[in-house]
PDB file of C-alpha atoms in Angstrom:
ATOM      1  CA  MET A 458     -13.323   4.189 -20.723  1.00  0.00           C
ATOM      2  CA  SER A 459     -13.996   7.901 -21.178  1.00  0.00           C
ATOM      3  CA  ASN A 460     -16.209   8.145 -18.070  1.00  0.00           C
ATOM      4  CA  ARG A 461     -14.392   8.919 -14.849  1.00  0.00           C
ATOM      5  CA  LEU A 462     -14.756   6.427 -12.038  1.00  0.00           C
ATOM      6  CA  THR A 463     -15.433   8.114  -8.695  1.00  0.00           C
ATOM      7  CA  SER A 464     -16.536   5.007  -6.797  1.00  0.00           C
ATOM      8  CA  PHE A 465     -17.292   1.314  -7.121  1.00  0.00           C
ATOM      9  CA  THR A 466     -19.154  -1.229  -5.047  1.00  0.00           C
ATOM     10  CA  ASN A 467     -18.235  -4.678  -3.813  1.00  0.00           C
ATOM     11  CA  ASP A 468     -19.527  -6.956  -1.085  1.00  0.00           C
ATOM     12  CA  GLY A 469     -22.186  -4.384  -0.232  1.00  0.00           C
ATOM     13  CA  PHE A 470     -19.677  -1.566   0.333  1.00  0.00           C
ATOM     14  CA  THR A 471     -18.856   1.590  -1.614  1.00  0.00           C
ATOM     15  CA  PHE A 472     -15.241   2.569  -2.245  1.00  0.00           C
ATOM     16  CA  ASP A 473     -13.965   6.013  -3.189  1.00  0.00           C
ATOM     17  CA  VAL A 474     -11.762   6.183  -6.281  1.00  0.00           C
ATOM     18  CA  THR A 475      -9.391   8.806  -7.677  1.00  0.00           C
ATOM     19  CA  ASP A 476      -9.394   8.450 -11.481  1.00  0.00           C
ATOM     20  CA  GLU A 477      -7.053  10.834 -13.304  1.00  0.00           C
ATOM     21  CA  GLY A 478      -4.891  11.218 -16.405  1.00  0.00           C
ATOM     22  CA  PRO A 479      -5.732  10.704 -20.073  1.00  0.00           C
ATOM     23  CA  PRO A 480      -9.234   9.141 -20.154  1.00  0.00           C
ATOM     24  CA  GLU A 481      -8.264   6.782 -22.948  1.00  0.00           C
ATOM     25  CA  GLY A 482      -4.865   5.994 -21.494  1.00  0.00           C
ATOM     26  CA  ILE A 483      -3.779   2.502 -20.490  1.00  0.00           C
ATOM     27  CA  PRO A 484      -5.038   1.984 -16.909  1.00  0.00           C
ATOM     28  CA  VAL A 485      -2.657   1.687 -13.970  1.00  0.00           C
ATOM     29  CA  VAL A 486      -4.329   0.670 -10.701  1.00  0.00           C
ATOM     30  CA  LEU A 487      -2.568   1.950  -7.562  1.00  0.00           C
ATOM     31  CA  LEU A 488      -3.181   0.345  -4.150  1.00  0.00           C
ATOM     32  CA  HIS A 489      -2.171   2.349  -1.079  1.00  0.00           C
ATOM     33  CA  GLY A 490      -0.665   1.105   2.167  1.00  0.00           C
ATOM     34  CA  PHE A 491      -1.035   1.725   5.914  1.00  0.00           C
ATOM     35  CA  PRO A 492      -1.964   4.208   7.272  1.00  0.00           C
ATOM     36  CA  GLN A 493      -2.783   6.062   4.071  1.00  0.00           C
ATOM     37  CA  THR A 494      -5.435   6.582   1.414  1.00  0.00           C
ATOM     38  CA  ALA A 495      -5.387   6.936  -2.365  1.00  0.00           C
ATOM     39  CA  ALA A 496      -3.835  10.374  -1.775  1.00  0.00           C
ATOM     40  CA  GLU A 497      -0.461   8.714  -1.138  1.00  0.00           C
ATOM     41  CA  TRP A 498      -0.066   8.459  -4.940  1.00  0.00           C
ATOM     42  CA  SER A 499      -0.669  12.161  -5.606  1.00  0.00           C
ATOM     43  CA  ARG A 500       3.028  12.884  -6.260  1.00  0.00           C
ATOM     44  CA  VAL A 501       3.492   9.865  -8.528  1.00  0.00           C
ATOM     45  CA  THR A 502       0.446  10.108 -10.783  1.00  0.00           C
ATOM     46  CA  PRO A 503       1.315  13.351 -12.641  1.00  0.00           C
ATOM     47  CA  HIS A 504       4.462  11.693 -13.945  1.00  0.00           C
ATOM     48  CA  LEU A 505       2.478   8.672 -15.159  1.00  0.00           C
ATOM     49  CA  HIS A 506      -0.034  10.969 -16.837  1.00  0.00           C
ATOM     50  CA  GLU A 507       2.807  12.633 -18.721  1.00  0.00           C
ATOM     51  CA  ARG A 508       3.627   9.190 -20.122  1.00  0.00           C
ATOM     52  CA  GLY A 509       0.039   8.680 -21.272  1.00  0.00           C
ATOM     53  CA  TYR A 510      -1.215   6.416 -18.491  1.00  0.00           C
ATOM     54  CA  ARG A 511      -4.581   6.704 -16.811  1.00  0.00           C
ATOM     55  CA  THR A 512      -4.306   6.184 -13.033  1.00  0.00           C
ATOM     56  CA  ILE A 513      -7.029   4.672 -10.871  1.00  0.00           C
ATOM     57  CA  ALA A 514      -6.371   4.757  -7.125  1.00  0.00           C
ATOM     58  CA  PRO A 515      -9.014   3.351  -4.759  1.00  0.00           C
ATOM     59  CA  THR A 516      -9.251   4.216  -1.095  1.00  0.00           C
ATOM     60  CA  GLN A 517      -9.435   0.687   0.206  1.00  0.00           C
ATOM     61  CA  ARG A 518     -11.508  -1.286   2.704  1.00  0.00           C
ATOM     62  CA  GLY A 519     -11.597   0.325   6.127  1.00  0.00           C
ATOM     63  CA  TYR A 520     -10.360   3.646   4.771  1.00  0.00           C
ATOM     64  CA  SER A 521     -13.304   4.598   2.520  1.00  0.00           C
ATOM     65  CA  PRO A 522     -16.166   5.858   4.723  1.00  0.00           C
ATOM     66  CA  GLY A 523     -18.617   3.649   2.812  1.00  0.00           C
ATOM     67  CA  ALA A 524     -16.531   0.497   3.237  1.00  0.00           C
ATOM     68  CA  ARG A 525     -15.859   0.033   6.940  1.00  0.00           C
ATOM     69  CA  PRO A 526     -17.147  -3.355   8.078  1.00  0.00           C
ATOM     70  CA  SER A 527     -16.583  -4.193  11.723  1.00  0.00           C
ATOM     71  CA  GLY A 528     -14.602  -7.212  12.852  1.00  0.00           C
ATOM     72  CA  ARG A 529     -11.259  -8.451  11.618  1.00  0.00           C
ATOM     73  CA  TYR A 530     -12.705 -11.306   9.510  1.00  0.00           C
ATOM     74  CA  ALA A 531     -13.944  -8.768   6.954  1.00  0.00           C
ATOM     75  CA  TYR A 532     -10.312  -7.769   6.344  1.00  0.00           C
ATOM     76  CA  ARG A 533      -8.898 -11.183   5.447  1.00  0.00           C
ATOM     77  CA  MET A 534      -6.754 -11.199   2.324  1.00  0.00           C
ATOM     78  CA  SER A 535      -9.354 -12.867   0.110  1.00  0.00           C
ATOM     79  CA  ALA A 536     -11.769  -9.994   0.845  1.00  0.00           C
ATOM     80  CA  LEU A 537      -9.122  -7.380   0.039  1.00  0.00           C
ATOM     81  CA  VAL A 538      -8.287  -9.170  -3.199  1.00  0.00           C
ATOM     82  CA  GLY A 539     -11.993  -9.316  -4.002  1.00  0.00           C
ATOM     83  CA  ASP A 540     -12.160  -5.528  -3.757  1.00  0.00           C
ATOM     84  CA  ALA A 541      -9.236  -5.128  -6.173  1.00  0.00           C
ATOM     85  CA  VAL A 542     -10.755  -7.577  -8.658  1.00  0.00           C
ATOM     86  CA  ALA A 543     -14.128  -5.803  -8.467  1.00  0.00           C
ATOM     87  CA  LEU A 544     -12.443  -2.493  -9.281  1.00  0.00           C
ATOM     88  CA  ILE A 545     -10.591  -3.985 -12.242  1.00  0.00           C
ATOM     89  CA  ALA A 546     -13.840  -5.505 -13.510  1.00  0.00           C
ATOM     90  CA  GLU A 547     -15.608  -2.149 -13.117  1.00  0.00           C
ATOM     91  CA  LEU A 548     -13.022  -0.538 -15.378  1.00  0.00           C
ATOM     92  CA  GLY A 549     -13.940  -2.971 -18.146  1.00  0.00           C
ATOM     93  CA  ALA A 550     -10.559  -2.537 -19.760  1.00  0.00           C
ATOM     94  CA  GLY A 551      -9.159  -6.046 -19.503  1.00  0.00           C
ATOM     95  CA  PRO A 552      -6.018  -6.763 -17.467  1.00  0.00           C
ATOM     96  CA  VAL A 553      -4.389  -3.729 -15.840  1.00  0.00           C
ATOM     97  CA  HIS A 554      -0.958  -2.681 -14.699  1.00  0.00           C
ATOM     98  CA  LEU A 555      -1.187  -3.183 -10.943  1.00  0.00           C
ATOM     99  CA  VAL A 556       0.918  -1.273  -8.413  1.00  0.00           C
ATOM    100  CA  GLY A 557       0.874  -1.575  -4.633  1.00  0.00           C
ATOM    101  CA  HIS A 558       2.778  -0.032  -1.746  1.00  0.00           C
ATOM    102  CA  ASP A 559       3.104  -1.546   1.738  1.00  0.00           C
ATOM    103  CA  TRP A 560      -0.174  -3.400   2.476  1.00  0.00           C
ATOM    104  CA  GLY A 561      -1.321  -2.469  -1.022  1.00  0.00           C
ATOM    105  CA  SER A 562       1.659  -4.441  -2.285  1.00  0.00           C
ATOM    106  CA  ALA A 563       0.527  -7.500  -0.315  1.00  0.00           C
ATOM    107  CA  VAL A 564      -2.905  -7.221  -1.947  1.00  0.00           C
ATOM    108  CA  ALA A 565      -1.301  -6.774  -5.363  1.00  0.00           C
ATOM    109  CA  TRP A 566       0.836  -9.906  -4.951  1.00  0.00           C
ATOM    110  CA  SER A 567      -2.169 -11.977  -3.920  1.00  0.00           C
ATOM    111  CA  THR A 568      -4.314 -10.556  -6.720  1.00  0.00           C
ATOM    112  CA  ALA A 569      -1.688 -11.418  -9.336  1.00  0.00           C
ATOM    113  CA  ALA A 570      -1.420 -14.943  -7.913  1.00  0.00           C
ATOM    114  CA  ALA A 571      -5.142 -15.662  -7.613  1.00  0.00           C
ATOM    115  CA  HIS A 572      -6.296 -13.769 -10.723  1.00  0.00           C
ATOM    116  CA  PRO A 573      -3.437 -13.663 -13.241  1.00  0.00           C
ATOM    117  CA  ASP A 574      -5.895 -12.902 -16.039  1.00  0.00           C
ATOM    118  CA  ARG A 575      -6.644  -9.555 -14.380  1.00  0.00           C
ATOM    119  CA  VAL A 576      -3.052  -8.324 -14.065  1.00  0.00           C
ATOM    120  CA  ARG A 577      -0.902  -7.382 -17.045  1.00  0.00           C
ATOM    121  CA  THR A 578       2.143  -6.343 -15.005  1.00  0.00           C
ATOM    122  CA  LEU A 579       2.896  -5.970 -11.298  1.00  0.00           C
ATOM    123  CA  THR A 580       4.999  -3.365  -9.528  1.00  0.00           C
ATOM    124  CA  SER A 581       5.317  -4.014  -5.803  1.00  0.00           C
ATOM    125  CA  VAL A 582       6.707  -1.253  -3.621  1.00  0.00           C
ATOM    126  CA  SER A 583       8.339  -1.948  -0.234  1.00  0.00           C
ATOM    127  CA  ALA A 584       6.471  -5.133   0.745  1.00  0.00           C
ATOM    128  CA  PRO A 585       7.987  -8.263  -0.871  1.00  0.00           C
ATOM    129  CA  HIS A 586       6.233 -11.429  -1.981  1.00  0.00           C
ATOM    130  CA  PRO A 587       4.305 -12.808   1.042  1.00  0.00           C
ATOM    131  CA  MET A 588       6.374 -16.005   1.252  1.00  0.00           C
ATOM    132  CA  ALA A 589       9.604 -14.042   0.901  1.00  0.00           C
ATOM    133  CA  PHE A 590       8.471 -11.908   3.817  1.00  0.00           C
ATOM    134  CA  ILE A 591       7.701 -14.975   5.948  1.00  0.00           C
ATOM    135  CA  ARG A 592      11.096 -16.504   5.167  1.00  0.00           C
ATOM    136  CA  SER A 593      12.835 -13.233   6.001  1.00  0.00           C
ATOM    137  CA  LEU A 594      11.303 -13.371   9.480  1.00  0.00           C
ATOM    138  CA  VAL A 595      13.504 -16.351  10.360  1.00  0.00           C
ATOM    139  CA  THR A 596      16.575 -15.516   8.286  1.00  0.00           C
ATOM    140  CA  SER A 597      17.168 -11.850   9.122  1.00  0.00           C
ATOM    141  CA  SER A 598      16.277  -9.068  11.539  1.00  0.00           C
ATOM    142  CA  GLN A 599      12.821  -8.783   9.962  1.00  0.00           C
ATOM    143  CA  ALA A 600      11.068 -10.329  12.996  1.00  0.00           C
ATOM    144  CA  LEU A 601      12.454  -7.565  15.215  1.00  0.00           C
ATOM    145  CA  ARG A 602      11.347  -4.868  12.801  1.00  0.00           C
ATOM    146  CA  SER A 603       7.889  -6.449  12.567  1.00  0.00           C
ATOM    147  CA  SER A 604       7.349  -6.680  16.325  1.00  0.00           C
ATOM    148  CA  TYR A 605       4.886  -3.784  16.136  1.00  0.00           C
ATOM    149  CA  MET A 606       2.507  -6.128  14.294  1.00  0.00           C
ATOM    150  CA  ALA A 607       2.087  -8.142  17.495  1.00  0.00           C
ATOM    151  CA  LEU A 608       1.259  -4.971  19.401  1.00  0.00           C
ATOM    152  CA  PHE A 609      -1.378  -4.120  16.807  1.00  0.00           C
ATOM    153  CA  GLN A 610      -3.261  -7.309  17.752  1.00  0.00           C
ATOM    154  CA  VAL A 611      -4.216  -5.778  21.114  1.00  0.00           C
ATOM    155  CA  PRO A 612      -7.781  -4.388  21.030  1.00  0.00           C
ATOM    156  CA  TRP A 613      -8.335  -0.617  21.347  1.00  0.00           C
ATOM    157  CA  LEU A 614      -4.886   0.286  22.669  1.00  0.00           C
ATOM    158  CA  PRO A 615      -3.028   0.831  19.330  1.00  0.00           C
ATOM    159  CA  GLU A 616      -5.670   3.161  17.885  1.00  0.00           C
ATOM    160  CA  PHE A 617      -5.858   5.078  21.167  1.00  0.00           C
ATOM    161  CA  ALA A 618      -2.089   5.482  21.360  1.00  0.00           C
ATOM    162  CA  ILE A 619      -1.627   6.465  17.695  1.00  0.00           C
ATOM    163  CA  SER A 620      -4.497   8.957  17.813  1.00  0.00           C
ATOM    164  CA  ARG A 621      -3.128  10.480  20.992  1.00  0.00           C
ATOM    165  CA  VAL A 622       0.289  10.986  19.406  1.00  0.00           C
ATOM    166  CA  PHE A 623      -1.149  12.769  16.368  1.00  0.00           C
ATOM    167  CA  ARG A 624      -3.359  14.990  18.496  1.00  0.00           C
ATOM    168  CA  ALA A 625      -0.555  15.791  20.907  1.00  0.00           C
ATOM    169  CA  VAL A 626       1.577  16.970  18.000  1.00  0.00           C
ATOM    170  CA  GLU A 627      -1.322  19.014  16.630  1.00  0.00           C
ATOM    171  CA  SER A 628      -2.026  20.737  19.936  1.00  0.00           C
ATOM    172  CA  SER A 629       1.570  21.385  20.933  1.00  0.00           C
ATOM    173  CA  SER A 630       2.880  24.927  20.621  1.00  0.00           C
ATOM    174  CA  ARG A 631       6.483  23.697  20.576  1.00  0.00           C
ATOM    175  CA  PRO A 632       7.962  23.293  17.068  1.00  0.00           C
ATOM    176  CA  ALA A 633      10.435  20.764  18.463  1.00  0.00           C
ATOM    177  CA  VAL A 634       7.592  18.346  19.220  1.00  0.00           C
ATOM    178  CA  ARG A 635       6.478  18.342  15.590  1.00  0.00           C
ATOM    179  CA  ARG A 636      10.047  18.029  14.310  1.00  0.00           C
ATOM    180  CA  ARG A 637      10.587  15.025  16.569  1.00  0.00           C
ATOM    181  CA  ALA A 638       7.383  13.355  15.381  1.00  0.00           C
ATOM    182  CA  LEU A 639       8.333  13.858  11.745  1.00  0.00           C
ATOM    183  CA  ALA A 640      11.823  12.485  12.348  1.00  0.00           C
ATOM    184  CA  LEU A 641      10.535   9.366  14.108  1.00  0.00           C
ATOM    185  CA  SER A 642       7.870   8.682  11.478  1.00  0.00           C
ATOM    186  CA  GLN A 643      10.220   9.576   8.589  1.00  0.00           C
ATOM    187  CA  MET A 644       7.356  11.561   7.055  1.00  0.00           C
ATOM    188  CA  ASP A 645       7.266  15.105   5.776  1.00  0.00           C
ATOM    189  CA  GLY A 646       4.798  17.628   7.157  1.00  0.00           C
ATOM    190  CA  ASP A 647       2.263  17.356   4.335  1.00  0.00           C
ATOM    191  CA  GLN A 648       2.167  13.588   4.604  1.00  0.00           C
ATOM    192  CA  PHE A 649       1.838  13.644   8.400  1.00  0.00           C
ATOM    193  CA  ASP A 650      -1.018  16.172   8.245  1.00  0.00           C
ATOM    194  CA  ARG A 651      -2.815  14.229   5.511  1.00  0.00           C
ATOM    195  CA  ILE A 652      -2.737  11.019   7.545  1.00  0.00           C
ATOM    196  CA  GLN A 653      -4.086  12.843  10.574  1.00  0.00           C
ATOM    197  CA  ARG A 654      -6.900  14.381   8.525  1.00  0.00           C
ATOM    198  CA  ASP A 655      -7.842  11.432   6.300  1.00  0.00           C
ATOM    199  CA  VAL A 656      -7.190   8.487   8.631  1.00  0.00           C
ATOM    200  CA  VAL A 657      -7.059   9.559  12.284  1.00  0.00           C
ATOM    201  CA  ASP A 658      -9.611  12.388  12.357  1.00  0.00           C
ATOM    202  CA  ASN A 659     -11.809  10.717   9.730  1.00  0.00           C
ATOM    203  CA  GLY A 660     -12.307   7.638  11.904  1.00  0.00           C
ATOM    204  CA  ALA A 661     -10.526   5.146   9.651  1.00  0.00           C
ATOM    205  CA  LEU A 662      -7.741   4.099  12.014  1.00  0.00           C
ATOM    206  CA  PRO A 663      -9.530   1.293  13.949  1.00  0.00           C
ATOM    207  CA  TYR A 664     -10.637  -0.285  10.665  1.00  0.00           C
ATOM    208  CA  ALA A 665      -7.199   0.126   9.079  1.00  0.00           C
ATOM    209  CA  LEU A 666      -5.677  -1.774  12.006  1.00  0.00           C
ATOM    210  CA  ASN A 667      -7.989  -4.675  11.216  1.00  0.00           C
ATOM    211  CA  TRP A 668      -5.757  -5.413   8.214  1.00  0.00           C
ATOM    212  CA  TYR A 669      -3.108  -6.454  10.740  1.00  0.00           C
ATOM    213  CA  ARG A 670      -5.584  -8.198  13.020  1.00  0.00           C
ATOM    214  CA  ALA A 671      -6.759 -10.382  10.134  1.00  0.00           C
ATOM    215  CA  MET A 672      -3.248 -11.513   9.171  1.00  0.00           C
ATOM    216  CA  LEU A 673      -3.553 -14.960  10.737  1.00  0.00           C
ATOM    217  CA  ILE A 674      -6.978 -15.731   9.290  1.00  0.00           C
ATOM    218  CA  ALA A 675      -6.518 -18.348   6.578  1.00  0.00           C
ATOM    219  CA  SER A 676      -8.134 -17.399   3.285  1.00  0.00           C
ATOM    220  CA  PRO A 677      -7.637 -18.300  -0.387  1.00  0.00           C
ATOM    221  CA  GLY A 678      -5.748 -15.139  -1.214  1.00  0.00           C
ATOM    222  CA  GLY A 679      -3.081 -16.901  -3.242  1.00  0.00           C
ATOM    223  CA  GLY A 680      -0.240 -15.320  -1.275  1.00  0.00           C
ATOM    224  CA  ALA A 681       1.932 -18.438  -1.224  1.00  0.00           C
ATOM    225  CA  GLN A 682       1.897 -18.955  -4.985  1.00  0.00           C
ATOM    226  CA  LYS A 683       4.615 -18.065  -7.431  1.00  0.00           C
ATOM    227  CA  ILE A 684       3.507 -15.706 -10.173  1.00  0.00           C
ATOM    228  CA  SER A 685       4.330 -15.530 -13.852  1.00  0.00           C
ATOM    229  CA  THR A 686       3.171 -11.929 -14.306  1.00  0.00           C
ATOM    230  CA  PRO A 687       6.007  -9.603 -15.399  1.00  0.00           C
ATOM    231  CA  THR A 688       7.057  -8.022 -12.099  1.00  0.00           C
ATOM    232  CA  THR A 689       9.261  -5.322 -10.649  1.00  0.00           C
ATOM    233  CA  HIS A 690       9.855  -5.110  -6.905  1.00  0.00           C
ATOM    234  CA  VAL A 691      11.028  -1.803  -5.429  1.00  0.00           C
ATOM    235  CA  TRP A 692      12.852  -1.665  -2.099  1.00  0.00           C
ATOM    236  CA  SER A 693      14.471   1.288  -0.333  1.00  0.00           C
ATOM    237  CA  THR A 694      17.722   1.338   1.604  1.00  0.00           C
ATOM    238  CA  ARG A 695      16.403   3.311   4.585  1.00  0.00           C
ATOM    239  CA  ASP A 696      13.167   1.387   5.085  1.00  0.00           C
ATOM    240  CA  SER A 697      12.763   0.999   8.856  1.00  0.00           C
ATOM    241  CA  ALA A 698      10.050  -1.646   8.501  1.00  0.00           C
ATOM    242  CA  LEU A 699      11.342  -4.023   5.825  1.00  0.00           C
ATOM    243  CA  VAL A 700      14.850  -5.444   5.442  1.00  0.00           C
ATOM    244  CA  ARG A 701      16.636  -6.261   2.205  1.00  0.00           C
ATOM    245  CA  LYS A 702      16.439 -10.029   2.745  1.00  0.00           C
ATOM    246  CA  GLY A 703      12.767 -10.158   1.786  1.00  0.00           C
ATOM    247  CA  ALA A 704      13.460  -8.143  -1.352  1.00  0.00           C
ATOM    248  CA  GLU A 705      16.230 -10.554  -2.358  1.00  0.00           C
ATOM    249  CA  LEU A 706      14.104 -13.662  -1.710  1.00  0.00           C
ATOM    250  CA  THR A 707      11.257 -12.271  -3.802  1.00  0.00           C
ATOM    251  CA  ALA A 708      13.025 -13.256  -7.022  1.00  0.00           C
ATOM    252  CA  GLU A 709      12.388 -16.910  -6.143  1.00  0.00           C
ATOM    253  CA  TYR A 710       8.630 -16.373  -6.379  1.00  0.00           C
ATOM    254  CA  ALA A 711       8.542 -14.668  -9.779  1.00  0.00           C
ATOM    255  CA  THR A 712       8.712 -17.098 -12.673  1.00  0.00           C
ATOM    256  CA  GLY A 713       8.200 -14.490 -15.385  1.00  0.00           C
ATOM    257  CA  PRO A 714      10.266 -11.412 -16.251  1.00  0.00           C
ATOM    258  CA  TYR A 715      11.467  -9.905 -12.986  1.00  0.00           C
ATOM    259  CA  ARG A 716      13.557  -6.993 -11.774  1.00  0.00           C
ATOM    260  CA  LEU A 717      14.572  -5.653  -8.351  1.00  0.00           C
ATOM    261  CA  GLU A 718      14.967  -1.889  -8.089  1.00  0.00           C
ATOM    262  CA  VAL A 719      16.682  -0.365  -5.045  1.00  0.00           C
ATOM    263  CA  LEU A 720      16.181   3.313  -4.207  1.00  0.00           C
ATOM    264  CA  ASP A 721      17.769   5.524  -1.569  1.00  0.00           C
ATOM    265  CA  ALA A 722      14.674   6.386   0.465  1.00  0.00           C
ATOM    266  CA  THR A 723      12.746   5.557   3.620  1.00  0.00           C
ATOM    267  CA  HIS A 724       9.621   3.384   3.627  1.00  0.00           C
ATOM    268  CA  TRP A 725       7.607   6.218   2.061  1.00  0.00           C
ATOM    269  CA  ILE A 726       8.860   5.784  -1.509  1.00  0.00           C
ATOM    270  CA  PRO A 727       5.830   7.281  -3.338  1.00  0.00           C
ATOM    271  CA  GLU A 728       6.238  10.566  -1.465  1.00  0.00           C
ATOM    272  CA  GLU A 729      10.039  10.726  -1.475  1.00  0.00           C
ATOM    273  CA  ARG A 730      10.930   9.420  -4.927  1.00  0.00           C
ATOM    274  CA  PRO A 731       7.848   9.983  -7.100  1.00  0.00           C
ATOM    275  CA  VAL A 732       9.708  10.697 -10.347  1.00  0.00           C
ATOM    276  CA  GLU A 733      11.898   7.603 -10.093  1.00  0.00           C
ATOM    277  CA  LEU A 734       8.993   5.404  -9.007  1.00  0.00           C
ATOM    278  CA  ALA A 735       6.832   6.585 -11.888  1.00  0.00           C
ATOM    279  CA  GLY A 736       9.672   5.747 -14.250  1.00  0.00           C
ATOM    280  CA  ILE A 737       9.992   2.263 -12.780  1.00  0.00           C
ATOM    281  CA  ILE A 738       6.239   1.646 -13.061  1.00  0.00           C
ATOM    282  CA  ALA A 739       6.221   2.875 -16.661  1.00  0.00           C
ATOM    283  CA  ALA A 740       9.259   0.791 -17.585  1.00  0.00           C
ATOM    284  CA  ARG A 741       7.525  -2.355 -16.353  1.00  0.00           C
ATOM    285  CA  ALA A 742       4.247  -1.390 -18.010  1.00  0.00           C
ATOM    286  CA  ASP A 743       5.775  -0.647 -21.411  1.00  0.00           C
ATOM    287  CA  GLY A 744       8.050  -3.687 -21.305  1.00  0.00           C
ATOM    288  CA  THR A 745      11.383  -1.884 -21.089  1.00  0.00           C
ATOM    289  CA  ALA A 746      12.216  -2.907 -17.487  1.00  0.00           C
TER     290      ALA A 746
END
């Protein structure tokens, strides 16, 4: 475990990896969400390192330059889970503490369900259990908040529109334009600039949108199963994308030790509340949750 992992391969693709912290520390695998890369965890990981954990954060399918297959079928959940399992196997350290945010949380849930032997504990951030999310669509305002997902099914237009917004903000000489963009996205300036650089300008956006376009493709990702893995779900009160109902229903799909943590933050918990999130991850990992 002393060698640093900078990449791994699966399904013929090469994925970039950020491997930091004590080399012999207990591994925590961190899965990023949309539209981000492994860099979304950069404010959380130092606090996990202080607690003795080694952090391994892959830049996932569609985001890593060496792992950008064309066509939505390549982004079905079973393929995304396969990438996570391949990374865990590459570590050679047995089951890991698995953490996911947003889409990374969806992959983490499905990985824990389909491969419980690979996951020691699970911390899901923002996105609830897949079945809890589906139920929340018909029992709350979640369907309204998720309407953008339907728009993302349209070919070409979403990536064109999103790219144009980022570039308009970049080229504008009016500070008010940037302030408005940050307010609407609920991001800070560093986060906004990083997404533009690593996702929009780097050509990842069309592939990242394929995660949404593959949502209705049936695959054995295990998303409907209950899990027995010790789990903590983290939801935030000012999340504009995900309502509390899904977070509350998630308890019904965890048969092992389970805890719901609620933070005062927007959807971007890893950037806004890194100290608290690191503490929650560590508490689940060391069994004190």
